[in-house]
Coordinates of C-alpha atoms and ligand atoms in Angstrom, one line a residue:
M1 CA -98.1 -62.3 72.1
S2 CA -95.2 -64.4 73.3
E3 CA -95.0 -65.2 77.0
Q4 CA -93.3 -62.7 79.4
V5 CA -92.5 -62.6 83.1
E6 CA -93.0 -59.5 85.1
L7 CA -90.4 -58.5 87.6
I8 CA -90.8 -55.7 90.0
V9 CA -87.5 -54.2 91.2
E10 CA -87.6 -51.3 93.6
G11 CA -91.2 -50.6 92.6
K12 CA -90.4 -50.5 88.9
S13 CA -91.9 -53.2 86.7
I14 CA -90.0 -54.7 83.8
K15 CA -91.1 -57.4 81.4
L16 CA -88.7 -60.2 80.7
P17 CA -89.2 -62.5 77.7
V18 CA -89.6 -66.3 78.1
I19 CA -87.7 -68.6 75.9
E20 CA -89.0 -72.1 75.2
G21 CA -86.9 -75.0 73.9
T22 CA -88.1 -77.8 71.6
E23 CA -88.6 -80.1 74.6
K24 CA -90.8 -77.3 76.2
E25 CA -88.2 -76.3 78.8
K26 CA -88.7 -72.7 79.7
A27 CA -86.2 -70.0 80.7
I28 CA -86.5 -66.3 81.6
D29 CA -84.3 -64.3 79.3
I30 CA -82.5 -61.8 81.6
A31 CA -80.2 -60.3 78.9
K32 CA -81.6 -56.8 79.6
L33 CA -81.9 -57.2 83.4
R34 CA -78.8 -55.3 84.4
S35 CA -79.1 -52.5 81.8
E36 CA -82.8 -51.9 82.9
T37 CA -82.5 -52.4 86.6
G38 CA -78.9 -52.3 87.7
Y39 CA -79.3 -55.8 89.2
I40 CA -77.7 -59.0 88.3
T41 CA -78.7 -62.6 89.3
Y42 CA -76.9 -64.7 91.9
D43 CA -76.9 -68.5 91.3
P44 CA -74.0 -70.4 92.9
G45 CA -73.1 -73.4 90.9
F46 CA -75.3 -72.2 88.1
K47 CA -78.1 -74.5 89.4
N48 CA -80.8 -72.4 87.7
T49 CA -78.9 -70.8 84.9
G50 CA -79.0 -71.7 81.3
S51 CA -75.7 -70.6 79.8
T52 CA -76.5 -71.3 76.2
R53 CA -79.1 -72.6 73.7
S54 CA -77.9 -75.9 72.4
G55 CA -79.1 -78.5 69.9
V56 CA -76.7 -81.2 70.9
T57 CA -78.0 -83.1 73.9
F58 CA -81.3 -83.0 75.8
L59 CA -81.8 -84.3 79.3
D60 CA -84.7 -84.3 81.7
G61 CA -83.4 -84.9 85.2
E62 CA -86.8 -85.5 86.7
L63 CA -87.9 -88.0 84.1
G64 CA -84.5 -89.6 83.6
I65 CA -84.4 -88.8 79.8
L66 CA -81.2 -88.4 77.8
S67 CA -81.0 -88.0 74.0
Y68 CA -78.3 -87.0 71.6
R69 CA -79.5 -84.9 68.7
G70 CA -83.0 -86.2 69.4
Y71 CA -82.1 -89.9 69.5
P72 CA -82.7 -91.7 72.9
I73 CA -79.5 -92.8 74.6
D74 CA -80.8 -96.4 75.0
Q75 CA -81.2 -96.8 71.3
L76 CA -77.8 -95.4 70.6
A77 CA -76.1 -97.5 73.3
E78 CA -77.8 -100.6 71.9
K79 CA -77.6 -100.2 68.2
S80 CA -74.9 -97.6 67.3
N81 CA -71.1 -97.5 67.6
F82 CA -69.0 -94.7 69.1
I83 CA -67.7 -93.2 65.8
E84 CA -71.2 -93.1 64.4
V85 CA -72.3 -91.3 67.6
A86 CA -69.3 -88.9 67.3
Y87 CA -70.4 -88.0 63.8
L88 CA -74.0 -87.5 65.0
L89 CA -73.0 -85.2 67.9
I90 CA -70.6 -83.1 65.8
Y91 CA -72.5 -82.9 62.5
G92 CA -76.1 -83.2 63.9
K93 CA -77.3 -86.1 61.8
L94 CA -76.6 -89.8 61.5
P95 CA -74.1 -90.5 58.8
T96 CA -75.0 -92.6 55.7
S97 CA -73.0 -95.8 55.4
A98 CA -70.5 -94.1 52.9
Q99 CA -70.2 -91.1 55.2
L100 CA -69.4 -93.3 58.2
T101 CA -66.9 -95.4 56.3
A102 CA -65.1 -92.2 55.1
F103 CA -65.2 -90.7 58.7
E104 CA -63.7 -93.9 60.2
K105 CA -61.0 -94.0 57.5
E106 CA -60.1 -90.3 58.1
I107 CA -59.9 -90.9 61.8
A108 CA -57.7 -94.0 61.4
E109 CA -55.5 -92.1 59.0
Q110 CA -54.9 -89.3 61.6
S111 CA -54.2 -91.6 64.5
E112 CA -50.5 -91.4 64.5
I113 CA -48.9 -88.9 66.8
P114 CA -45.8 -86.8 66.3
S115 CA -42.6 -88.7 67.4
N116 CA -41.6 -85.8 69.7
I117 CA -44.6 -86.6 71.9
G118 CA -42.5 -89.5 73.1
T119 CA -39.7 -87.1 74.1
I120 CA -42.2 -85.0 76.1
L121 CA -43.5 -88.1 77.8
N122 CA -39.9 -89.0 78.9
G123 CA -40.0 -85.9 81.0
F124 CA -42.9 -87.0 83.1
P125 CA -42.4 -89.1 86.3
A126 CA -43.5 -92.7 85.6
D127 CA -46.2 -92.5 88.3
A128 CA -47.7 -89.2 87.1
H129 CA -51.5 -89.3 87.0
P130 CA -52.5 -89.9 83.4
M131 CA -55.2 -87.2 83.4
G132 CA -52.5 -84.5 84.1
V133 CA -50.3 -86.0 81.4
I134 CA -53.1 -86.3 78.8
G135 CA -54.2 -82.7 79.5
S136 CA -50.7 -81.5 78.9
L137 CA -50.4 -83.5 75.7
L138 CA -53.7 -82.2 74.4
S139 CA -52.4 -78.7 75.0
A140 CA -49.1 -79.6 73.4
L141 CA -50.8 -80.5 70.2
T142 CA -51.2 -76.7 69.5
A143 CA -47.4 -76.6 69.3
F144 CA -47.3 -79.4 66.7
Y145 CA -50.2 -78.1 64.7
P146 CA -49.8 -74.2 64.8
E147 CA -52.7 -73.9 62.3
S148 CA -54.9 -75.0 65.2
I149 CA -54.6 -71.7 66.9
E150 CA -56.1 -69.8 63.9
A151 CA -59.0 -67.9 65.3
N152 CA -61.4 -68.5 62.4
P153 CA -60.5 -71.7 60.7
S154 CA -62.4 -72.7 57.5
P155 CA -64.9 -75.5 57.8
E156 CA -62.4 -77.9 56.1
A157 CA -59.6 -76.9 58.4
L158 CA -61.8 -77.3 61.4
H159 CA -63.0 -80.7 60.3
K160 CA -59.3 -81.7 60.0
L161 CA -58.6 -80.5 63.5
M162 CA -61.6 -82.4 64.9
V163 CA -60.8 -85.6 63.1
R164 CA -57.2 -85.5 64.1
V165 CA -57.8 -85.2 67.8
I166 CA -60.4 -88.0 67.7
G167 CA -57.8 -90.2 65.9
Q168 CA -54.9 -89.2 68.1
L169 CA -56.4 -89.3 71.6
P170 CA -56.4 -93.1 71.9
T171 CA -52.8 -93.1 70.7
L172 CA -51.8 -90.4 73.2
V173 CA -53.4 -92.4 76.0
A174 CA -51.9 -95.8 75.0
T175 CA -48.5 -94.2 74.5
T176 CA -48.7 -92.6 77.9
Y177 CA -49.6 -95.9 79.5
R178 CA -47.0 -98.0 77.8
K179 CA -44.2 -95.6 78.4
S180 CA -45.1 -95.3 82.1
K181 CA -44.9 -99.1 82.3
G182 CA -41.6 -99.3 80.3
L183 CA -43.4 -101.2 77.5
P184 CA -42.6 -100.8 73.8
V185 CA -45.0 -98.4 72.2
L186 CA -47.3 -99.8 69.5
A187 CA -48.2 -97.8 66.4
P188 CA -52.0 -97.6 65.7
R189 CA -53.5 -100.3 63.5
K190 CA -55.6 -98.8 60.8
D191 CA -57.2 -102.1 59.9
L192 CA -58.9 -102.3 63.4
D193 CA -62.0 -100.4 64.4
Y194 CA -61.6 -97.5 66.8
C195 CA -62.2 -99.3 70.1
S196 CA -60.3 -102.4 69.1
N197 CA -57.3 -100.4 67.9
F198 CA -57.3 -98.5 71.3
Y199 CA -57.3 -101.8 73.2
Y200 CA -54.6 -103.2 70.9
M201 CA -52.3 -100.2 71.5
M202 CA -52.9 -100.5 75.3
F203 CA -52.5 -104.1 75.9
A204 CA -51.2 -106.1 72.9
E205 CA -47.8 -107.9 73.3
A206 CA -45.3 -106.4 70.9
G207 CA -44.3 -108.7 68.1
K208 CA -47.1 -111.2 68.9
E209 CA -50.2 -111.9 66.7
Y210 CA -53.2 -110.0 68.1
K211 CA -56.8 -111.0 67.7
A212 CA -59.4 -108.3 68.5
D213 CA -62.1 -109.4 70.9
Q214 CA -65.6 -108.3 69.9
V215 CA -66.9 -108.5 73.6
I216 CA -64.2 -105.9 74.5
A217 CA -64.9 -103.7 71.5
D218 CA -68.7 -103.8 72.2
A219 CA -68.1 -102.9 75.8
L220 CA -65.9 -100.0 75.0
N221 CA -68.3 -98.7 72.3
K222 CA -71.2 -98.8 74.8
L223 CA -69.3 -97.0 77.6
F224 CA -67.9 -94.4 75.2
I225 CA -71.4 -93.8 73.8
L226 CA -72.9 -93.4 77.3
H227 CA -70.1 -90.9 78.1
A228 CA -70.1 -89.1 74.8
D229 CA -72.1 -86.0 75.8
H230 CA -74.1 -84.7 78.7
E231 CA -75.0 -81.1 77.9
Q232 CA -73.6 -78.2 80.0
N233 CA -71.8 -80.2 82.7
C234 CA -68.6 -78.9 84.4
S235 CA -66.1 -80.0 81.8
T236 CA -68.3 -79.2 78.8
S237 CA -69.0 -75.7 80.2
T238 CA -65.3 -75.3 80.7
V239 CA -64.6 -76.3 77.1
R240 CA -67.2 -73.8 75.9
I241 CA -66.0 -71.0 78.1
V242 CA -62.4 -71.4 77.2
G243 CA -63.3 -71.7 73.6
S244 CA -65.4 -68.5 73.8
S245 CA -62.1 -66.5 74.1
Q246 CA -61.2 -68.0 70.7
A247 CA -58.7 -70.3 72.3
S248 CA -57.9 -73.2 70.1
L249 CA -59.8 -76.5 70.0
Y250 CA -56.9 -78.4 71.5
A251 CA -56.4 -75.8 74.3
S252 CA -60.1 -75.9 75.1
L253 CA -60.1 -79.7 75.2
A254 CA -57.1 -79.6 77.6
A255 CA -59.1 -77.4 79.9
G256 CA -62.1 -79.8 79.7
T257 CA -59.8 -82.6 80.7
A258 CA -58.7 -80.7 83.8
A259 CA -62.3 -80.1 84.7
L260 CA -63.2 -83.7 84.2
W261 CA -60.4 -84.9 86.4
G262 CA -62.0 -83.8 89.8
P263 CA -63.7 -86.5 91.9
L264 CA -67.0 -84.7 91.9
H265 CA -67.1 -85.0 88.1
G266 CA -65.3 -87.6 85.9
G267 CA -62.8 -88.5 88.6
A268 CA -65.7 -90.2 90.4
N269 CA -65.2 -93.5 88.5
Q270 CA -61.8 -93.9 90.0
A271 CA -63.0 -92.8 93.4
V272 CA -65.9 -95.3 93.3
I273 CA -63.6 -98.3 92.8
E274 CA -61.3 -97.0 95.6
M275 CA -64.3 -96.6 97.9
L276 CA -65.6 -100.1 97.0
E277 CA -62.1 -101.5 97.7
E278 CA -62.0 -99.7 101.0
I279 CA -65.4 -101.2 102.0
K280 CA -64.2 -104.7 100.9
N281 CA -61.0 -104.4 102.8
D282 CA -62.9 -103.2 105.9
G283 CA -65.0 -106.4 105.9
G284 CA -67.7 -105.4 103.5
D285 CA -70.0 -103.6 106.0
T286 CA -72.0 -101.4 103.6
A287 CA -74.2 -100.0 106.4
K288 CA -71.2 -98.5 108.1
F289 CA -70.3 -96.5 105.0
I290 CA -73.9 -95.4 104.5
L291 CA -73.7 -94.0 108.0
K292 CA -70.4 -92.3 107.2
A293 CA -71.9 -90.7 104.1
K294 CA -74.8 -89.3 106.1
D295 CA -72.6 -87.9 108.9
K296 CA -72.2 -84.2 108.2
N297 CA -69.1 -84.1 110.4
D298 CA -67.5 -86.6 108.1
N299 CA -66.2 -85.4 104.7
F300 CA -67.1 -88.8 103.2
R301 CA -69.5 -88.9 100.3
L302 CA -70.9 -92.0 98.6
M303 CA -69.0 -91.8 95.4
G304 CA -71.0 -92.6 92.2
F305 CA -74.1 -91.4 94.0
G306 CA -76.1 -88.2 93.3
H307 CA -76.2 -85.9 90.3
R308 CA -76.7 -82.2 89.8
V309 CA -79.4 -82.8 87.2
Y310 CA -80.8 -86.3 87.6
K311 CA -83.2 -86.3 90.5
N312 CA -85.0 -89.6 89.7
F313 CA -82.5 -91.9 88.1
D314 CA -79.6 -91.6 85.7
P315 CA -80.6 -93.4 82.5
R316 CA -76.9 -94.1 81.8
A317 CA -76.5 -95.9 85.1
K318 CA -79.5 -98.2 84.3
I319 CA -77.9 -99.2 81.0
I320 CA -74.5 -99.6 82.6
K321 CA -75.7 -101.8 85.5
V322 CA -77.3 -104.3 83.0
A323 CA -74.2 -104.1 80.8
C324 CA -71.9 -104.7 83.8
D325 CA -73.5 -108.0 84.5
Q326 CA -73.5 -109.0 80.8
I327 CA -69.9 -108.0 80.1
L328 CA -68.4 -109.5 83.3
G329 CA -70.4 -112.7 82.4
K330 CA -69.1 -112.8 78.8
L331 CA -65.5 -112.1 80.0
G332 CA -65.9 -114.7 82.7
V333 CA -64.8 -112.2 85.4
S334 CA -66.2 -112.4 88.9
D335 CA -65.4 -109.2 90.9
P336 CA -66.3 -109.1 94.6
V337 CA -66.7 -105.3 94.5
L338 CA -69.7 -105.8 92.1
T339 CA -71.5 -107.6 94.9
I340 CA -70.5 -104.8 97.3
A341 CA -71.7 -102.1 94.8
K342 CA -75.1 -103.8 94.4
G343 CA -75.5 -104.1 98.2
L344 CA -74.5 -100.5 98.7
E345 CA -77.0 -99.4 96.1
E346 CA -79.8 -101.5 97.7
V347 CA -79.1 -100.0 101.2
A348 CA -78.8 -96.5 99.9
L349 CA -82.0 -96.6 97.8
S350 CA -84.1 -97.6 100.8
D351 CA -82.4 -95.1 103.2
Q352 CA -84.4 -92.0 104.0
Y353 CA -81.3 -89.7 103.7
F354 CA -80.8 -90.7 100.1
V355 CA -84.5 -90.9 99.3
D356 CA -85.1 -87.3 100.6
R357 CA -82.1 -85.9 98.7
K358 CA -83.0 -87.9 95.5
L359 CA -79.5 -89.5 95.4
Y360 CA -79.3 -92.4 93.0
P361 CA -76.3 -94.2 91.4
N362 CA -74.9 -92.1 88.5
V363 CA -73.0 -93.2 85.4
D364 CA -69.8 -93.7 87.3
F365 CA -71.1 -96.1 89.9
Y366 CA -70.8 -99.2 87.7
S367 CA -68.5 -98.0 84.9
G368 CA -65.3 -98.6 86.9
I369 CA -66.2 -102.2 87.5
I370 CA -66.5 -102.8 83.8
Y371 CA -63.2 -100.9 83.1
R372 CA -61.6 -103.0 85.8
A373 CA -62.9 -106.2 84.2
L374 CA -61.4 -105.0 80.9
G375 CA -58.0 -104.7 82.6
I376 CA -57.9 -100.9 82.5
P377 CA -55.8 -99.6 85.4
T378 CA -57.8 -97.7 88.0
E379 CA -55.9 -94.4 87.4
Y380 CA -57.0 -94.6 83.7
F381 CA -60.7 -94.8 84.4
T382 CA -61.2 -91.0 84.1
V383 CA -59.0 -91.1 81.0
M384 CA -61.5 -93.6 79.6
F385 CA -64.3 -91.1 80.4
A386 CA -62.3 -88.4 78.6
L387 CA -62.0 -90.6 75.5
G388 CA -65.7 -91.1 75.5
R389 CA -66.5 -87.4 76.2
L390 CA -64.3 -86.1 73.4
P391 CA -66.9 -85.9 70.6
G392 CA -69.3 -84.1 73.0
W393 CA -66.7 -81.5 73.9
I394 CA -65.9 -81.0 70.2
A395 CA -69.6 -80.8 69.2
Q396 CA -70.3 -78.2 72.0
W397 CA -67.2 -76.2 71.1
K398 CA -68.1 -76.2 67.4
E399 CA -71.7 -75.2 68.2
M400 CA -70.5 -72.3 70.4
R401 CA -68.3 -71.1 67.6
D402 CA -70.9 -71.6 64.9
D403 CA -73.4 -69.6 67.0
N404 CA -70.9 -66.7 67.5
E405 CA -71.5 -66.9 71.2
P406 CA -69.9 -64.0 73.2
I407 CA -67.0 -64.5 75.5
G408 CA -68.1 -66.2 78.7
R409 CA -67.7 -63.8 81.6
P410 CA -69.9 -64.1 84.6
R411 CA -70.3 -61.3 87.1
Q412 CA -70.0 -61.4 90.9
I413 CA -71.3 -59.9 94.1
Y414 CA -68.2 -58.4 95.7
I415 CA -68.1 -59.1 99.5
G416 CA -64.5 -58.0 100.3
E417 CA -63.2 -55.0 102.3
T418 CA -64.0 -51.5 101.1
E419 CA -62.5 -48.0 101.4
R420 CA -59.1 -49.0 102.8
N421 CA -56.0 -46.8 102.5
Y422 CA -52.7 -48.2 101.6
V423 CA -50.3 -48.5 104.6
P424 CA -46.5 -48.4 103.8
I425 CA -44.9 -51.8 104.8
D426 CA -42.9 -50.4 107.7
N427 CA -46.1 -49.0 109.4
R428 CA -48.1 -52.3 109.4
Ligands
ACO501 N1 -73.2 -88.9 99.4 C1 -73.8 -88.4 100.5 N2 -74.5 -87.2 100.5 C2 -74.6 -86.6 99.3 C3 -74.0 -87.1 98.1 C4 -73.3 -88.3 98.2 N3 -72.7 -88.8 97.1 N4 -74.3 -86.3 97.1 C5 -75.0 -85.2 97.6 N5 -75.2 -85.5 98.9 C6 -76.0 -84.6 99.9 C7 -75.3 -83.4 100.2 O1 -74.5 -83.5 101.4 C8 -76.4 -82.4 100.4 O2 -77.0 -82.7 101.7 P1 -77.7 -81.5 102.6 O3 -78.8 -81.0 101.7 O4 -78.1 -82.2 103.8 O5 -76.6 -80.5 102.8 C9 -77.4 -82.8 99.4 O6 -77.2 -84.2 99.1 C10 -77.3 -82.1 98.0 O7 -76.0 -82.2 97.6 P2 -75.2 -81.1 96.7 O8 -73.8 -81.2 96.9 O9 -75.8 -79.7 97.0 O10 -75.7 -81.5 95.3 P3 -75.0 -81.0 93.9 O11 -76.1 -81.1 92.9 O12 -74.3 -79.7 94.1 O13 -73.9 -82.1 93.7 C11 -72.8 -84.1 93.0 C12 -74.0 -83.2 92.8 C13 -71.5 -83.2 92.9 C14 -72.7 -85.1 91.9 C15 -72.9 -84.8 94.4 O14 -74.0 -85.6 94.4 C16 -71.6 -85.7 94.7 O15 -70.7 -85.2 95.3 N6 -71.7 -87.0 94.3 C17 -70.5 -87.8 94.6 C18 -69.5 -87.6 93.5 C19 -69.9 -88.2 92.1 O16 -70.4 -89.4 92.1 N7 -69.7 -87.4 91.1 C20 -70.0 -87.9 89.7 C21 -71.2 -87.1 89.2 S1 -71.7 -87.7 87.6 C22 -70.5 -87.1 86.6 O17 -70.0 -86.1 86.7 C23 -70.3 -87.9 85.4

């Protein structure tokens, strides 16, 4: 007989089934809890709640394991490229050479954006934060492609929607950047690989010959792969919950972008560099900032430290730390904040406060230093994260739809006033 858990509520015993995943993770299935007992569960921040069964990404926070569709992250970061990983996440298997070539070609062919996007961009202030702009543009795609709001698209139509947004997001980002700087916008180059084309559209000089740099393309591929999915994090859960109302893919991705923007999530990479700069400008005294982070009367947190799930180490941070040294070396960049970051990490890892709370550097601690070495402006760091996370959001959105998941709608424990009577305004 399959495993069950016995729960006694007000003296009445009920049996709840146990679900086990392929990596032996266990969950108590409470689907019948409310109908059988009248009780619900209470779990702020969903720290103990599995919201779905998913076959996309597995992570074990205690052991520091992360895999996409069963493939360990270190193998993918070392040997694969971003578009291959995107295919893997979305379609569940590694593509053959012919499938990958066809996928890359389709993406490149869909990389141009409607010319009216330029008109929309003219309406934004030049100093608008790009995450707000990109979220708006993703949502605006629904206006240009009305078929995207079809509640039940055919597999072919859905494939086209997914490919189009993977192709267009780099162009949206680069167009946003160049317009904000008053630079001429460059059309995507279909002869370049995905990452090289993005870098070209961002930084090439109009009218000048451009030679793609393999070090830059490799660095972007690695960072995007490391960011590509991370199971049910804040932005991905947002994408799934918005999509569960049958909102369109583009609207769901816009919502995910908004969720990613916050400094406790993807916005941390920008916040890390700002913090490291602050430490540098303050004289480089890392111990002082460690003290600040431990002071409960101070709102300061060590950005890029800690993770909801990883309580040992973040495997992505390990890979990024090594990559950071390699990439800066290859680019010939020496950044004083890298020394500060390493010093801060060393002090924090031996400090009882951080040890007790299992706080380690996360993926964002070193990623910003690489982005900076690549010339990416600080306010675009979270946009880079969004570019990397896109296939994960799409894969999770698609899985949620394929599995016919019900609309996401948590319950609550009401703690407000009760039994009040309306008082007319003149009597208050
Ligand atoms: N600096 C100092 N103290 C911290 C930090 C930090 N970065 N992170 C957590 N803590 C402390 C908390 O104050 C709390 O202490 P207490 O038990 O004495 O009250 C304890 O550690 C647990 O913290 P929670 O906030 O409950 O942990 P939670 O799992 O909810 O939060 C989070 C995880 C949001 C990532 C948190 O560690 C944090 O704010 N980190 C800094 C922001 C950051 O780097 N975010 C990026 C995350 S990775 C990503 O999204 C890609």
